[in-house]
N, CA, C and O atoms as a DFTB+ gen file, in Angstrom:
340 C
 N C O
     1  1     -22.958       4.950      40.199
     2  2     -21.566       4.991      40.568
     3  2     -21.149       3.704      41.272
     4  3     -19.996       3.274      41.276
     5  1     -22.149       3.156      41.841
     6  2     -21.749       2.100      42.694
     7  2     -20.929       0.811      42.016
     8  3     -19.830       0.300      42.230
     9  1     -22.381       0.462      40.790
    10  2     -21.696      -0.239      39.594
    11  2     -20.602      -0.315      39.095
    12  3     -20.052      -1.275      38.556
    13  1     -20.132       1.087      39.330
    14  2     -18.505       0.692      38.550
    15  2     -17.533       0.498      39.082
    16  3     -16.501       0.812      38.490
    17  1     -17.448      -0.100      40.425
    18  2     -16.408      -0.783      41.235
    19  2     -16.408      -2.392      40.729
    20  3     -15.308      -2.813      40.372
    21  1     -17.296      -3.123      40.681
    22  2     -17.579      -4.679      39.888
    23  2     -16.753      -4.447      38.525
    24  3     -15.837      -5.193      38.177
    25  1     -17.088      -3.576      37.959
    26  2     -16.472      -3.231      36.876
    27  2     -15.287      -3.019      36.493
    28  3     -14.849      -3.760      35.612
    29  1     -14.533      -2.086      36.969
    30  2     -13.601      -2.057      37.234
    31  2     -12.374      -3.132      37.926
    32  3     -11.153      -2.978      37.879
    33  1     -13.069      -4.129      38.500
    34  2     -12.500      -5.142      39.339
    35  2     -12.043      -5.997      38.598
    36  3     -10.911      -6.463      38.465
    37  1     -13.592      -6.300      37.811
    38  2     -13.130      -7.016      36.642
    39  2     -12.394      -6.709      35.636
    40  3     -11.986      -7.803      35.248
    41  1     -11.947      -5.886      34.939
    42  2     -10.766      -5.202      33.826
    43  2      -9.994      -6.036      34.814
    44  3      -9.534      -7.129      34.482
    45  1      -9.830      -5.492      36.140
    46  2      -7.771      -5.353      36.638
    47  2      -7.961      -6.930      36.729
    48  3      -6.895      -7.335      36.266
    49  1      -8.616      -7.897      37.019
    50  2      -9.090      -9.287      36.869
    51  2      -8.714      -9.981      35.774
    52  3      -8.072     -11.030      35.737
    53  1      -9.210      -9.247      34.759
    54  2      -8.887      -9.811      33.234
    55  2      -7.801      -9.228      32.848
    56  3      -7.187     -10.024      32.138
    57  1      -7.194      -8.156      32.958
    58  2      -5.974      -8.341      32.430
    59  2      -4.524      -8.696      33.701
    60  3      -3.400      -8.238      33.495
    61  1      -4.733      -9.243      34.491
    62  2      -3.818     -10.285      35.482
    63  2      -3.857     -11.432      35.375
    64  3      -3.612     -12.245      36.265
    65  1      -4.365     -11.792      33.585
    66  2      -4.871     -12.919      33.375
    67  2      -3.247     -13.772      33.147
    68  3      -2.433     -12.891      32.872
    69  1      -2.665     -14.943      33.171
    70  2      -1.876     -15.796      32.831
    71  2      -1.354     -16.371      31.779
    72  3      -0.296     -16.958      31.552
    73  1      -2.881     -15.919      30.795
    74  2      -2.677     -16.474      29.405
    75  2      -2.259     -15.347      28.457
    76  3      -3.063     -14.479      28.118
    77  1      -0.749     -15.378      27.953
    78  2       0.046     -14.278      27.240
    79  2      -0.283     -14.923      25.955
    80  3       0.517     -14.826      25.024
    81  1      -1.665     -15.735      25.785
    82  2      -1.380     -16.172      24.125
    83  2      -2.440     -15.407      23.526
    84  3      -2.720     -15.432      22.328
    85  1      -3.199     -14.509      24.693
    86  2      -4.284     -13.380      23.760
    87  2      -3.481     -11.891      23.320
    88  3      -3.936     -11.162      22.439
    89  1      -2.589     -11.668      23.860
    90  2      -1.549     -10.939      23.098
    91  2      -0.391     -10.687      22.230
    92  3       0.722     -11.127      22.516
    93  1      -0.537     -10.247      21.564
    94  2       0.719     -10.358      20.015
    95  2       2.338     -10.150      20.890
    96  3       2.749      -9.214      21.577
    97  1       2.843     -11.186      20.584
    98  2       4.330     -11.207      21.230
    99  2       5.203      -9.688      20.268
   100  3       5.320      -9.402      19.077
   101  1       5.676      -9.012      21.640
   102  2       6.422      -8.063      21.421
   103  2       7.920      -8.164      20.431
   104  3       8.581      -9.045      20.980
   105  1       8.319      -7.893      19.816
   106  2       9.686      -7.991      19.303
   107  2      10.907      -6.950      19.310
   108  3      10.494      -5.829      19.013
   109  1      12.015      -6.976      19.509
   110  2      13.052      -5.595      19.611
   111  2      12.852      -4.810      18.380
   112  3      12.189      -5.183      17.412
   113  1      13.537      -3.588      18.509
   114  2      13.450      -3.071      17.345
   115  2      14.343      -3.276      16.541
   116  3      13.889      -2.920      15.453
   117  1      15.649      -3.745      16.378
   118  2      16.788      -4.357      15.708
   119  2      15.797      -5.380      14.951
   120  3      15.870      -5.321      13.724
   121  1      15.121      -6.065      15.349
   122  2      14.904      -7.374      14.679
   123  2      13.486      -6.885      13.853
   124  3      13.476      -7.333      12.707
   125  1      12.462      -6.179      14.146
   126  2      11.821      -5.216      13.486
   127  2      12.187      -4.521      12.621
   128  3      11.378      -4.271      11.727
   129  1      13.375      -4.017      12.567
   130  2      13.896      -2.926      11.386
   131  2      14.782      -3.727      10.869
   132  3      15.625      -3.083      10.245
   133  1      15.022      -5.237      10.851
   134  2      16.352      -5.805       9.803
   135  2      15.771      -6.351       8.734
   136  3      14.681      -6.923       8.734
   137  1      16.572      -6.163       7.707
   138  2      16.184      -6.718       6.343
   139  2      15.539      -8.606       6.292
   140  3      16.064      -9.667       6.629
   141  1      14.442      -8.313       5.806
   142  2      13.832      -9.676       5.472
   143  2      14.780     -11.294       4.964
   144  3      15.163     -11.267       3.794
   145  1      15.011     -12.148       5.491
   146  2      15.272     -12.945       5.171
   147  2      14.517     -14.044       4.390
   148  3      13.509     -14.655       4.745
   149  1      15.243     -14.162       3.224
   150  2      13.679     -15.344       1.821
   151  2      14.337     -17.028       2.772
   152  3      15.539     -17.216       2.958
   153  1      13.453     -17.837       3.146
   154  2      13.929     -18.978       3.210
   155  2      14.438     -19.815       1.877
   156  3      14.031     -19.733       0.718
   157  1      15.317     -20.523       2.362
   158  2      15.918     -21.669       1.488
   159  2      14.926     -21.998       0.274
   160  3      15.390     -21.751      -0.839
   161  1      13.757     -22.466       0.320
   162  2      13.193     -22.738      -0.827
   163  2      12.284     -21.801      -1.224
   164  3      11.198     -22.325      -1.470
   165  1      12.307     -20.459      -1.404
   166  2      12.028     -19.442      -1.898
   167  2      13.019     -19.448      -2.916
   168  3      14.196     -19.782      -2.777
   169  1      12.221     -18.889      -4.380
   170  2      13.032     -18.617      -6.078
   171  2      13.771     -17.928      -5.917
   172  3      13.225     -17.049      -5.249
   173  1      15.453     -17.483      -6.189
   174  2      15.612     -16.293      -6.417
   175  2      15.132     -16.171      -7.746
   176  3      14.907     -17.009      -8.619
   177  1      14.995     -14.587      -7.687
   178  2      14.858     -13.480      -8.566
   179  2      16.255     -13.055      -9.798
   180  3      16.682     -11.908      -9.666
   181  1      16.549     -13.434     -10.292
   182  2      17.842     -12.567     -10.916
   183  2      17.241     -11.318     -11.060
   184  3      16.034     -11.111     -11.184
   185  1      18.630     -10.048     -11.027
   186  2      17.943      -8.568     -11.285
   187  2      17.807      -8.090     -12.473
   188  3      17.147      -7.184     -12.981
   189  1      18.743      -9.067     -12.919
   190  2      18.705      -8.441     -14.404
   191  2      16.770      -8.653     -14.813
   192  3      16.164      -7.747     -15.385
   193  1      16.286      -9.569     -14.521
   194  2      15.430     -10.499     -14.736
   195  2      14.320      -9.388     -14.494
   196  3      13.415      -9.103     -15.279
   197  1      14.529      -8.909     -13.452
   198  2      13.174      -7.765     -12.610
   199  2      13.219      -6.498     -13.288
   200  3      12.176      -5.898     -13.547
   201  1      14.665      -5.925     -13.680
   202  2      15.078      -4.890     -14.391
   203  2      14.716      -4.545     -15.575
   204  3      14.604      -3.422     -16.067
   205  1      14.437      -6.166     -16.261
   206  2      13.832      -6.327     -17.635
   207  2      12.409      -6.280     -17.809
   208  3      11.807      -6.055     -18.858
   209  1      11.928      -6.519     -16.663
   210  2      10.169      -6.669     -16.502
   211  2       9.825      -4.921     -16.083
   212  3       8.816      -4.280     -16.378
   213  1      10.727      -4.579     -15.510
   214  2      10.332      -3.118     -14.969
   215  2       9.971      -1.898     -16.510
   216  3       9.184      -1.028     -16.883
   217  1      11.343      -2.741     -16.983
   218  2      11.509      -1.613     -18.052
   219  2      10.500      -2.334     -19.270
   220  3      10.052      -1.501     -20.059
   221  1      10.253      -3.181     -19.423
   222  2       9.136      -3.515     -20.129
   223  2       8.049      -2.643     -19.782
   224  3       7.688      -1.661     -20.431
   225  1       7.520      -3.101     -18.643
   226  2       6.113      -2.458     -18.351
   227  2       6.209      -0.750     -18.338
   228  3       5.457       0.169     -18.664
   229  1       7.360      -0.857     -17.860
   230  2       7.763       1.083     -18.381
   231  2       7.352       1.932     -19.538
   232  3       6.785       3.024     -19.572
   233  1       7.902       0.931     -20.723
   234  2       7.989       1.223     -22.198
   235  2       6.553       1.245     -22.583
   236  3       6.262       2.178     -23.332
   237  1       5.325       0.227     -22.162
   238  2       4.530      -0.185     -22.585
   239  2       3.028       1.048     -21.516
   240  3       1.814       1.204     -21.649
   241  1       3.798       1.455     -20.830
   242  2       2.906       2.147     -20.232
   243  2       3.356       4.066     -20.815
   244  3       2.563       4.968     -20.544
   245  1       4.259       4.266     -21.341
   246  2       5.326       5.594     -22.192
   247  2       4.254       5.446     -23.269
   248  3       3.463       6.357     -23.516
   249  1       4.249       3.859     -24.123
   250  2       3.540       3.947     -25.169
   251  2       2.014       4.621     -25.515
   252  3       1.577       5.491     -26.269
   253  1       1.381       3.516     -24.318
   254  2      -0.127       4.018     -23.650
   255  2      -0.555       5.301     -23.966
   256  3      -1.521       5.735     -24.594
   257  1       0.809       6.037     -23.127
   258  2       0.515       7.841     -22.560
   259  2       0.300       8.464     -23.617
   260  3      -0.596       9.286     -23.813
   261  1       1.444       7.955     -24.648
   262  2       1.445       8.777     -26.219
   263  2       0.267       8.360     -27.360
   264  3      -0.189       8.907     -28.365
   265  1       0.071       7.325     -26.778
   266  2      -1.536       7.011     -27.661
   267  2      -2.845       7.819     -27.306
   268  3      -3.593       8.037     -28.259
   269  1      -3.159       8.209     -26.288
   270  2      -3.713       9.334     -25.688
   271  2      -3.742      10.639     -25.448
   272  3      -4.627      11.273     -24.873
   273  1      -2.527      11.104     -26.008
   274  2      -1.615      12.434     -26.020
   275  2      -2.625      13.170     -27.074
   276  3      -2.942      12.346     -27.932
   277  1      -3.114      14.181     -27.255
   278  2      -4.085      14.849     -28.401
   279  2      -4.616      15.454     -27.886
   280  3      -4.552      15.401     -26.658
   281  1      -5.559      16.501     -28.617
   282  2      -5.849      17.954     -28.650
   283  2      -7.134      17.456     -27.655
   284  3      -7.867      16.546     -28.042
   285  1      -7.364      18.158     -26.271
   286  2      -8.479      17.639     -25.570
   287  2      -9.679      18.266     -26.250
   288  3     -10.765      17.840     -25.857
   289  1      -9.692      19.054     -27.050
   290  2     -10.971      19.712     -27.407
   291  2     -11.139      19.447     -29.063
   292  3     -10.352      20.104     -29.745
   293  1     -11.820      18.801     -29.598
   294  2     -11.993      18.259     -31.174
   295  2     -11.353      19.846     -31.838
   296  3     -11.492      20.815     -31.093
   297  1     -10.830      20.024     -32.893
   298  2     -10.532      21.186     -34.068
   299  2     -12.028      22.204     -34.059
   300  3     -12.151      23.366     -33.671
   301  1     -13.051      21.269     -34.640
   302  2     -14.578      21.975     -34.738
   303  2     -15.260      22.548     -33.683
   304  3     -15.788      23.659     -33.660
   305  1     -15.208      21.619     -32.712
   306  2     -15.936      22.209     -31.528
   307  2     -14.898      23.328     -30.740
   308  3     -15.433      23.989     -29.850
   309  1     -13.558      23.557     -30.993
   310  2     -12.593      24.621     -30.702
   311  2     -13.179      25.841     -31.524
   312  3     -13.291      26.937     -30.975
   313  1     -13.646      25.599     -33.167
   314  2     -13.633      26.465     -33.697
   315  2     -15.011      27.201     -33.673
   316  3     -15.249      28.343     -34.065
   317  1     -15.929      26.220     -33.082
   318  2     -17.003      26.897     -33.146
   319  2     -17.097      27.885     -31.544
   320  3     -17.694      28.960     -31.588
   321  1     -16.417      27.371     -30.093
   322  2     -16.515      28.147     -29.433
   323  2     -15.401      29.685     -29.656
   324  3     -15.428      30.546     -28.778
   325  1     -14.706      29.815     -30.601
   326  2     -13.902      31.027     -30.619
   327  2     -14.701      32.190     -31.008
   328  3     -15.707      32.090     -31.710
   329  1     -14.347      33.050     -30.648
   330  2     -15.379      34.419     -31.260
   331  2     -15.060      34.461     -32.178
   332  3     -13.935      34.205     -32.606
   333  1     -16.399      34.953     -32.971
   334  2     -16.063      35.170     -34.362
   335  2     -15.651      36.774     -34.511
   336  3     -15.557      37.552     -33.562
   337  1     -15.442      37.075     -35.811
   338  2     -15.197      38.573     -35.535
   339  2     -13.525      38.689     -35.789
   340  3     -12.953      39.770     -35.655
């Protein structure tokens, strides 16, 4: 028990420390929750542009699904587990 008075001394020691550059600077929440600003030499995007890539990869992934679409169990191996009779 004795030990943990040194101990303790030191925490309240180290954090009365001066140097605020070992902690992540706080920010408001207005400026936390506002929409991202792109700097000046950032691309725009046209939407049409993104709209067209969306729905591309849309179509092409619709296609995919329906190429895969089929009977999960072969015709034969269906027909051989049915009862006969």
């Amino acid at each position: 028990m004795k030990h943990l008075l040194p101990l303790t001394c030191a925490a309240f020691l180290a954090a009365c420390s001066t140097d605020t550059e070992s902690y992540p600077r706080l920010l408001p929440t207005d400026q936390i929750l506002a929409e991202p600003v792109l700097p000046d030499h950032a691309p725009q995007a046209a939407s049409s542009d993104v709209e067209a890539e969306a729905q591309a990869r849309a179509d092409a992934l619709r296609r995919r699904a329906d190429a895969l679409r089929g009977p999960v169990i072969e015709p034969d191996t269906l027909r051989r587990i049915q009862p006969q009779g």
